[in-house]
Amino acid sequence: MRVRADRDRCCGSGNCVMTAPELFDQDDAEGLVLVREPEAPPALHDRARQAAELCPAAAIQLDAD
Amino acid sequence: MSGTTATQPTPADLPLFPFPEPVAHPLDPPAYRDLLSGEAPITRVALPTGGWAWLVTRLAEVREVLRHPAFSADIAKPGFPLLRPLPRPRDRDRAGLFIRMDPPEHGRYRRMLTPEFMIKSIRRLEPLIQQTVDRFLDDMVAAGPPADLVDAYALPVPSLVICHLLGVPYEDHCFFQSRSRVLLNSSVSVEEAQGAADELRDYLSRLVTAKQRDGGDDLLARLVAGRLRGGALTHDEAVGMAVLLLVAGHETTANMIGLSTLVLLRHPDQYAALRDDPGRAPALVEELLRYLTIVRTGLPRLALADVEIGGTRIRAGEGVIALLSVANRDEGAFADADRFDVDRGAHQHVAFGFGVHQCIGQPLARAELRIALVALAERLPALRLAIPDDEVPLRRDSFIYGLQRLPVTW
Ligand code: HEM
Ligand code: SF4
């Protein structure tokens, strides 16, 4: 599963970091999303989906393989 | 005057919003059973300022509205659904108040602050939160039972933490607590609310000037040094941001700590479980946020374009209220939603809102709630109410729901 995040839309809520810290981080300058793991391993697919759903700014896109 | 035109007068039969608080079950949102049992996910309500607005009550539609770019949070726009009349507009009052701004303007301010509130930044603040919690518990225990838990614990903990973070002297807490209360009170006049806002602005204006001169290792000093000196922020903008953070940063969490303690005293098994296994705290906090949803009157927005929400056509110029408290009791999303159930996995609640304005302070609020409740359960396992449960006085006249007092003994 490919994980992408749109930093222009991100509002730095940190929900994704709380939901899936293995996949997401925030940068120190603006607190905007950083994708740590652009290829989510199967064990993290559920939490990747949850992170995308809970993102308040709809900034996370997932593409199934 | 949302949606009111000559051809569309306010229907006299619309229910007036906000609804009266329930007397029998004060922790349940008002009138929500009727709202949720209705067929339509969207209904219309009359507003106390005249006109009407759409009331959105289901979780899916609340999230859709709050995330949709067609809805504005700018209360100065004509037609915005207001619960209290607006004072005469002055530019100074608007500066820096990004909670009332739309993208892209909103993001410019919010991004200056986000790094301060990231989970990893708040983790560095946890030792201070723990010390603060311990200090006020020590004082409360030393003074002996009974105590008012709101006055001795729920309010001073987040007040001191936000003071430390922002660099506001805690000695001034009586001043800014009382003015915040007036500002958030739904029954004061426009003039009183404006007066309280002016006093807070003047106070923080002097503080921002001092930070600019003296520097310092706190959020306001960093804001002033990094951005204001560079010309990106004006003095008034920095002051507006400071007012927003100070007011939003203590009153909300304080009310959550007080109400959460009341809920735990009604569920002694959960209180005991928290002491035995503090690892339960994060799930407990999420369920408390859902169950209590202290932003009781919901989030107002104005449609800037025609949008269809939940099968209803909302037209440009019409107002919408996203009722968080009722959405958090949506049976479609939370089975047996009226039950307080720590194990339900409440993470999709909207107690912090949704969309680009979703609470910037949520990592701080979560850490404060977790640390404050665990410490209470560990330190005072025999905590109980000192008055009958149905006599605990609620704060019914505030935009933020909470307790006036919580008399306890141990
Ligand atoms: C449990 C406690 C809290 C609750 C329930 C809460 C709730 C909310 C909600 C519902 C919003 C969205 C408002 C809207 O969309 O119009 C919000 C925004 C905000 N909150 Fe909180 N909040 C809490 C604690 C805090 C804390 C500790 C701070 C710290 C400074 C804070 C600062 C803010 C700010 C600055 C905004 C505006 C964000 C923006 O417009 O981008 N809040 N909060
Ligand atoms: S959840 Fe969305 S808005 Fe929040 S930090 Fe992650 S990507 Fe950004």
mmCIF file of C-alpha atoms in Angstrom, chain B residues 57-302:
data_model
loop_
_atom_site.group_PDB
_atom_site.id
_atom_site.type_symbol
_atom_site.label_atom_id
_atom_site.label_comp_id
_atom_site.label_asym_id
_atom_site.label_seq_id
_atom_site.Cartn_x
_atom_site.Cartn_y
_atom_site.Cartn_z
ATOM 1 C CA THR B 57 -26.303 16.139 14.069
ATOM 2 C CA ARG B 58 -24.901 12.911 12.613
ATOM 3 C CA LEU B 59 -21.209 12.099 12.795
ATOM 4 C CA ALA B 60 -20.707 11.572 9.048
ATOM 5 C CA GLU B 61 -22.389 14.857 8.086
ATOM 6 C CA VAL B 62 -20.725 16.817 10.908
ATOM 7 C CA ARG B 63 -17.351 15.663 9.640
ATOM 8 C CA GLU B 64 -18.334 16.420 6.048
ATOM 9 C CA VAL B 65 -19.391 20.004 6.883
ATOM 10 C CA LEU B 66 -16.317 20.750 8.988
ATOM 11 C CA ARG B 67 -13.954 19.378 6.350
ATOM 12 C CA HIS B 68 -15.688 20.993 3.367
ATOM 13 C CA PRO B 69 -13.943 24.035 1.806
ATOM 14 C CA ALA B 70 -17.317 25.688 1.039
ATOM 15 C CA PHE B 71 -17.971 26.404 4.737
ATOM 16 C CA SER B 72 -16.476 29.505 6.348
ATOM 17 C CA ALA B 73 -15.605 30.082 10.022
ATOM 18 C CA ASP B 74 -15.446 33.881 9.592
ATOM 19 C CA ILE B 75 -18.107 35.293 11.924
ATOM 20 C CA ALA B 76 -17.801 38.762 10.363
ATOM 21 C CA LYS B 77 -19.320 37.571 7.064
ATOM 22 C CA PRO B 78 -22.948 38.623 6.555
ATOM 23 C CA GLY B 79 -25.325 35.756 7.269
ATOM 24 C CA PHE B 80 -23.009 33.962 9.678
ATOM 25 C CA PRO B 81 -25.145 32.033 12.234
ATOM 26 C CA LEU B 82 -24.539 33.859 15.506
ATOM 27 C CA LEU B 83 -25.626 32.820 19.000
ATOM 28 C CA ARG B 84 -24.730 36.241 20.385
ATOM 29 C CA PRO B 85 -24.802 39.572 18.507
ATOM 30 C CA LEU B 86 -21.433 40.771 17.230
ATOM 31 C CA PRO B 87 -19.908 43.910 18.693
ATOM 32 C CA ARG B 88 -19.085 46.761 16.323
ATOM 33 C CA PRO B 89 -16.281 45.476 14.077
ATOM 34 C CA ARG B 90 -12.793 46.773 14.831
ATOM 35 C CA ASP B 91 -9.758 45.464 12.922
ATOM 36 C CA ARG B 92 -7.781 45.131 16.118
ATOM 37 C CA ASP B 93 -10.246 42.547 17.474
ATOM 38 C CA ARG B 94 -9.848 40.341 14.458
ATOM 39 C CA ALA B 95 -6.047 40.371 14.180
ATOM 40 C CA GLY B 96 -4.437 36.977 14.820
ATOM 41 C CA LEU B 97 -7.715 35.240 15.778
ATOM 42 C CA PHE B 98 -7.197 32.400 13.298
ATOM 43 C CA ILE B 99 -10.047 30.324 14.769
ATOM 44 C CA ARG B 100 -12.309 32.751 12.833
ATOM 45 C CA MET B 101 -10.293 32.732 9.583
ATOM 46 C CA ASP B 102 -10.505 30.608 6.465
ATOM 47 C CA PRO B 103 -7.692 29.083 4.392
ATOM 48 C CA PRO B 104 -5.243 30.214 3.161
ATOM 49 C CA GLU B 105 -5.070 33.061 5.719
ATOM 50 C CA HIS B 106 -5.833 30.648 8.575
ATOM 51 C CA GLY B 107 -2.897 28.349 7.796
ATOM 52 C CA ARG B 108 -0.361 31.153 7.899
ATOM 53 C CA TYR B 109 -1.001 31.716 11.610
ATOM 54 C CA ARG B 110 -1.703 28.141 12.581
ATOM 55 C CA ARG B 111 1.582 26.917 11.091
ATOM 56 C CA MET B 112 3.560 29.267 13.292
ATOM 57 C CA LEU B 113 2.136 27.461 16.318
ATOM 58 C CA THR B 114 1.744 23.831 15.264
ATOM 59 C CA PRO B 115 5.331 22.802 16.131
ATOM 60 C CA GLU B 116 4.732 23.927 19.731
ATOM 61 C CA PHE B 117 1.772 21.549 20.105
ATOM 62 C CA MET B 118 3.041 18.454 18.280
ATOM 63 C CA ILE B 119 2.859 15.201 20.240
ATOM 64 C CA LYS B 120 6.662 15.108 20.484
ATOM 65 C CA SER B 121 6.798 18.709 21.787
ATOM 66 C CA ILE B 122 4.117 18.018 24.384
ATOM 67 C CA ARG B 123 6.056 14.933 25.519
ATOM 68 C CA ARG B 124 8.845 17.287 26.615
ATOM 69 C CA LEU B 125 6.283 19.190 28.671
ATOM 70 C CA GLU B 126 5.034 16.100 30.526
ATOM 71 C CA PRO B 127 7.441 16.357 33.491
ATOM 72 C CA LEU B 128 6.141 19.884 34.098
ATOM 73 C CA ILE B 129 2.530 18.684 33.887
ATOM 74 C CA GLN B 130 3.331 15.914 36.381
ATOM 75 C CA GLN B 131 4.986 18.372 38.790
ATOM 76 C CA THR B 132 2.036 20.728 38.517
ATOM 77 C CA VAL B 133 -0.459 17.963 39.177
ATOM 78 C CA ASP B 134 1.566 16.717 42.184
ATOM 79 C CA ARG B 135 1.900 20.211 43.580
ATOM 80 C CA PHE B 136 -1.829 20.946 43.579
ATOM 81 C CA LEU B 137 -2.651 17.472 44.900
ATOM 82 C CA ASP B 138 -0.147 17.987 47.740
ATOM 83 C CA ASP B 139 -1.791 21.290 48.628
ATOM 84 C CA MET B 140 -5.283 19.831 48.477
ATOM 85 C CA VAL B 141 -4.354 16.838 50.647
ATOM 86 C CA ALA B 142 -2.485 19.049 53.120
ATOM 87 C CA ALA B 143 -5.527 21.302 53.525
ATOM 88 C CA GLY B 144 -7.537 18.157 54.252
ATOM 89 C CA PRO B 145 -11.019 17.105 53.185
ATOM 90 C CA PRO B 146 -13.505 18.297 52.108
ATOM 91 C CA ALA B 147 -12.266 20.217 49.070
ATOM 92 C CA ASP B 148 -13.707 21.807 45.955
ATOM 93 C CA LEU B 149 -11.941 19.793 43.278
ATOM 94 C CA VAL B 150 -12.665 22.407 40.592
ATOM 95 C CA ASP B 151 -11.021 25.199 42.547
ATOM 96 C CA ALA B 152 -8.175 23.137 44.048
ATOM 97 C CA TYR B 153 -7.258 20.979 41.055
ATOM 98 C CA ALA B 154 -9.238 21.060 37.805
ATOM 99 C CA LEU B 155 -8.736 24.782 37.150
ATOM 100 C CA PRO B 156 -5.244 25.491 38.551
ATOM 101 C CA VAL B 157 -3.528 22.574 36.743
ATOM 102 C CA PRO B 158 -4.244 23.647 33.129
ATOM 103 C CA SER B 159 -3.943 27.328 34.076
ATOM 104 C CA LEU B 160 -0.429 26.904 35.407
ATOM 105 C CA VAL B 161 0.597 24.685 32.484
ATOM 106 C CA ILE B 162 -0.618 27.154 29.835
ATOM 107 C CA CYS B 163 1.048 30.016 31.742
ATOM 108 C CA HIS B 164 4.323 28.140 31.714
ATOM 109 C CA LEU B 165 4.032 27.259 28.032
ATOM 110 C CA LEU B 166 3.078 30.774 26.896
ATOM 111 C CA GLY B 167 5.228 32.647 29.391
ATOM 112 C CA VAL B 168 2.326 34.347 31.192
ATOM 113 C CA PRO B 169 2.883 35.045 34.936
ATOM 114 C CA TYR B 170 0.743 32.617 36.941
ATOM 115 C CA GLU B 171 0.271 35.283 39.637
ATOM 116 C CA ASP B 172 -2.203 36.881 37.252
ATOM 117 C CA HIS B 173 -4.431 33.805 37.031
ATOM 118 C CA CYS B 174 -7.376 35.351 38.905
ATOM 119 C CA PHE B 175 -7.465 38.139 36.347
ATOM 120 C CA PHE B 176 -7.381 36.065 33.181
ATOM 121 C CA GLN B 177 -9.589 33.277 34.555
ATOM 122 C CA SER B 178 -12.380 35.685 35.445
ATOM 123 C CA ARG B 179 -12.169 37.522 32.094
ATOM 124 C CA SER B 180 -12.150 34.221 30.145
ATOM 125 C CA ARG B 181 -15.281 33.172 32.015
ATOM 126 C CA VAL B 182 -17.098 36.342 31.023
ATOM 127 C CA LEU B 183 -15.986 35.914 27.415
ATOM 128 C CA LEU B 184 -17.321 32.342 27.291
ATOM 129 C CA ASN B 185 -20.523 33.126 29.171
ATOM 130 C CA SER B 186 -23.557 32.856 26.936
ATOM 131 C CA SER B 187 -25.792 35.105 29.042
ATOM 132 C CA VAL B 188 -23.663 38.283 29.362
ATOM 133 C CA SER B 189 -24.287 41.320 27.165
ATOM 134 C CA VAL B 190 -22.229 42.116 24.072
ATOM 135 C CA GLU B 191 -20.700 45.050 25.964
ATOM 136 C CA GLU B 192 -19.593 42.886 28.882
ATOM 137 C CA ALA B 193 -18.051 40.283 26.575
ATOM 138 C CA GLN B 194 -16.310 43.034 24.611
ATOM 139 C CA GLY B 195 -15.038 44.600 27.837
ATOM 140 C CA ALA B 196 -13.550 41.290 28.990
ATOM 141 C CA ALA B 197 -11.914 40.757 25.591
ATOM 142 C CA ASP B 198 -10.448 44.280 25.674
ATOM 143 C CA GLU B 199 -8.966 43.744 29.130
ATOM 144 C CA LEU B 200 -7.368 40.466 28.038
ATOM 145 C CA ARG B 201 -5.985 42.141 24.923
ATOM 146 C CA ASP B 202 -4.522 45.055 26.871
ATOM 147 C CA TYR B 203 -2.924 42.691 29.361
ATOM 148 C CA LEU B 204 -1.382 40.465 26.680
ATOM 149 C CA SER B 205 -0.385 43.494 24.620
ATOM 150 C CA ARG B 206 1.817 44.692 27.485
ATOM 151 C CA LEU B 207 3.225 41.191 27.869
ATOM 152 C CA VAL B 208 4.043 40.882 24.140
ATOM 153 C CA THR B 209 5.823 44.241 24.272
ATOM 154 C CA ALA B 210 7.872 43.007 27.236
ATOM 155 C CA LYS B 211 8.773 39.762 25.418
ATOM 156 C CA GLN B 212 9.893 41.745 22.404
ATOM 157 C CA ARG B 213 12.181 43.783 24.614
ATOM 158 C CA ASP B 214 13.467 41.074 26.954
ATOM 159 C CA GLY B 215 13.178 37.813 24.995
ATOM 160 C CA GLY B 216 12.720 34.586 26.945
ATOM 161 C CA ASP B 217 12.313 30.844 26.584
ATOM 162 C CA ASP B 218 8.579 30.485 26.125
ATOM 163 C CA LEU B 219 6.062 30.280 23.282
ATOM 164 C CA LEU B 220 5.187 33.980 23.160
ATOM 165 C CA ALA B 221 8.836 35.015 23.263
ATOM 166 C CA ARG B 222 9.629 32.576 20.440
ATOM 167 C CA LEU B 223 6.654 33.813 18.426
ATOM 168 C CA VAL B 224 7.730 37.403 18.863
ATOM 169 C CA ALA B 225 11.404 36.746 18.178
ATOM 170 C CA GLY B 226 10.960 34.475 15.193
ATOM 171 C CA ARG B 227 8.136 36.155 13.373
ATOM 172 C CA LEU B 228 7.207 39.502 14.784
ATOM 173 C CA ARG B 229 10.710 40.939 14.513
ATOM 174 C CA GLY B 230 10.952 39.605 10.992
ATOM 175 C CA GLY B 231 7.921 41.710 10.157
ATOM 176 C CA ALA B 232 5.697 38.742 9.347
ATOM 177 C CA LEU B 233 3.461 39.314 12.366
ATOM 178 C CA THR B 234 2.181 42.648 13.587
ATOM 179 C CA HIS B 235 1.948 43.416 17.280
ATOM 180 C CA ASP B 236 -1.861 43.117 17.196
ATOM 181 C CA GLU B 237 -1.659 39.740 15.448
ATOM 182 C CA ALA B 238 0.687 38.344 18.099
ATOM 183 C CA VAL B 239 -1.641 39.654 20.810
ATOM 184 C CA GLY B 240 -4.681 38.054 19.141
ATOM 185 C CA MET B 241 -2.916 34.690 18.963
ATOM 186 C CA ALA B 242 -1.930 34.995 22.621
ATOM 187 C CA VAL B 243 -5.529 35.763 23.681
ATOM 188 C CA LEU B 244 -6.807 32.775 21.733
ATOM 189 C CA LEU B 245 -4.254 30.402 23.247
ATOM 190 C CA LEU B 246 -4.688 31.638 26.796
ATOM 191 C CA VAL B 247 -8.496 31.440 26.768
ATOM 192 C CA ALA B 248 -8.739 28.171 24.800
ATOM 193 C CA GLY B 249 -5.876 26.631 26.728
ATOM 194 C CA HIS B 250 -7.188 26.575 30.274
ATOM 195 C CA GLU B 251 -10.977 26.807 30.487
ATOM 196 C CA THR B 252 -11.623 23.794 28.217
ATOM 197 C CA THR B 253 -9.236 21.386 29.909
ATOM 198 C CA ALA B 254 -10.306 22.614 33.358
ATOM 199 C CA ASN B 255 -13.938 21.779 32.634
ATOM 200 C CA MET B 256 -12.932 18.399 31.246
ATOM 201 C CA ILE B 257 -10.953 17.505 34.399
ATOM 202 C CA GLY B 258 -13.883 18.455 36.657
ATOM 203 C CA LEU B 259 -16.547 16.643 34.633
ATOM 204 C CA SER B 260 -14.279 13.616 34.098
ATOM 205 C CA THR B 261 -13.786 13.269 37.840
ATOM 206 C CA LEU B 262 -17.563 13.308 38.329
ATOM 207 C CA VAL B 263 -17.987 10.570 35.708
ATOM 208 C CA LEU B 264 -15.272 8.476 37.377
ATOM 209 C CA LEU B 265 -16.930 8.854 40.777
ATOM 210 C CA ARG B 266 -20.102 7.495 39.181
ATOM 211 C CA HIS B 267 -18.104 4.564 37.779
ATOM 212 C CA PRO B 268 -15.975 3.489 40.759
ATOM 213 C CA ASP B 269 -14.882 0.342 38.906
ATOM 214 C CA GLN B 270 -13.285 2.550 36.235
ATOM 215 C CA TYR B 271 -11.651 4.737 38.855
ATOM 216 C CA ALA B 272 -10.141 1.675 40.546
ATOM 217 C CA ALA B 273 -9.103 0.202 37.188
ATOM 218 C CA LEU B 274 -7.251 3.415 36.351
ATOM 219 C CA ARG B 275 -5.199 3.132 39.519
ATOM 220 C CA ASP B 276 -4.434 -0.550 38.919
ATOM 221 C CA ASP B 277 -3.554 -0.059 35.265
ATOM 222 C CA PRO B 278 -2.649 3.512 34.223
ATOM 223 C CA GLY B 279 -2.152 2.102 30.709
ATOM 224 C CA ARG B 280 -5.942 2.358 30.385
ATOM 225 C CA ALA B 281 -5.758 6.143 30.618
ATOM 226 C CA PRO B 282 -5.513 6.990 26.890
ATOM 227 C CA ALA B 283 -8.660 4.977 26.029
ATOM 228 C CA LEU B 284 -10.429 6.414 29.076
ATOM 229 C CA VAL B 285 -9.581 9.961 28.010
ATOM 230 C CA GLU B 286 -10.936 9.410 24.471
ATOM 231 C CA GLU B 287 -14.213 8.034 25.849
ATOM 232 C CA LEU B 288 -14.505 10.941 28.299
ATOM 233 C CA LEU B 289 -13.948 13.411 25.459
ATOM 234 C CA ARG B 290 -16.682 11.711 23.414
ATOM 235 C CA TYR B 291 -19.131 11.241 26.263
ATOM 236 C CA LEU B 292 -18.797 14.756 27.691
ATOM 237 C CA THR B 293 -18.199 16.839 24.510
ATOM 238 C CA ILE B 294 -17.896 20.109 26.416
ATOM 239 C CA VAL B 295 -18.214 22.360 23.337
ATOM 240 C CA ARG B 296 -21.944 21.975 23.819
ATOM 241 C CA THR B 297 -23.353 24.544 21.437
ATOM 242 C CA GLY B 298 -21.523 23.107 18.434
ATOM 243 C CA LEU B 299 -19.479 24.805 15.732
ATOM 244 C CA PRO B 300 -21.163 27.424 13.515
ATOM 245 C CA ARG B 301 -20.222 27.811 9.844
ATOM 246 C CA LEU B 302 -21.481 29.808 6.845
#
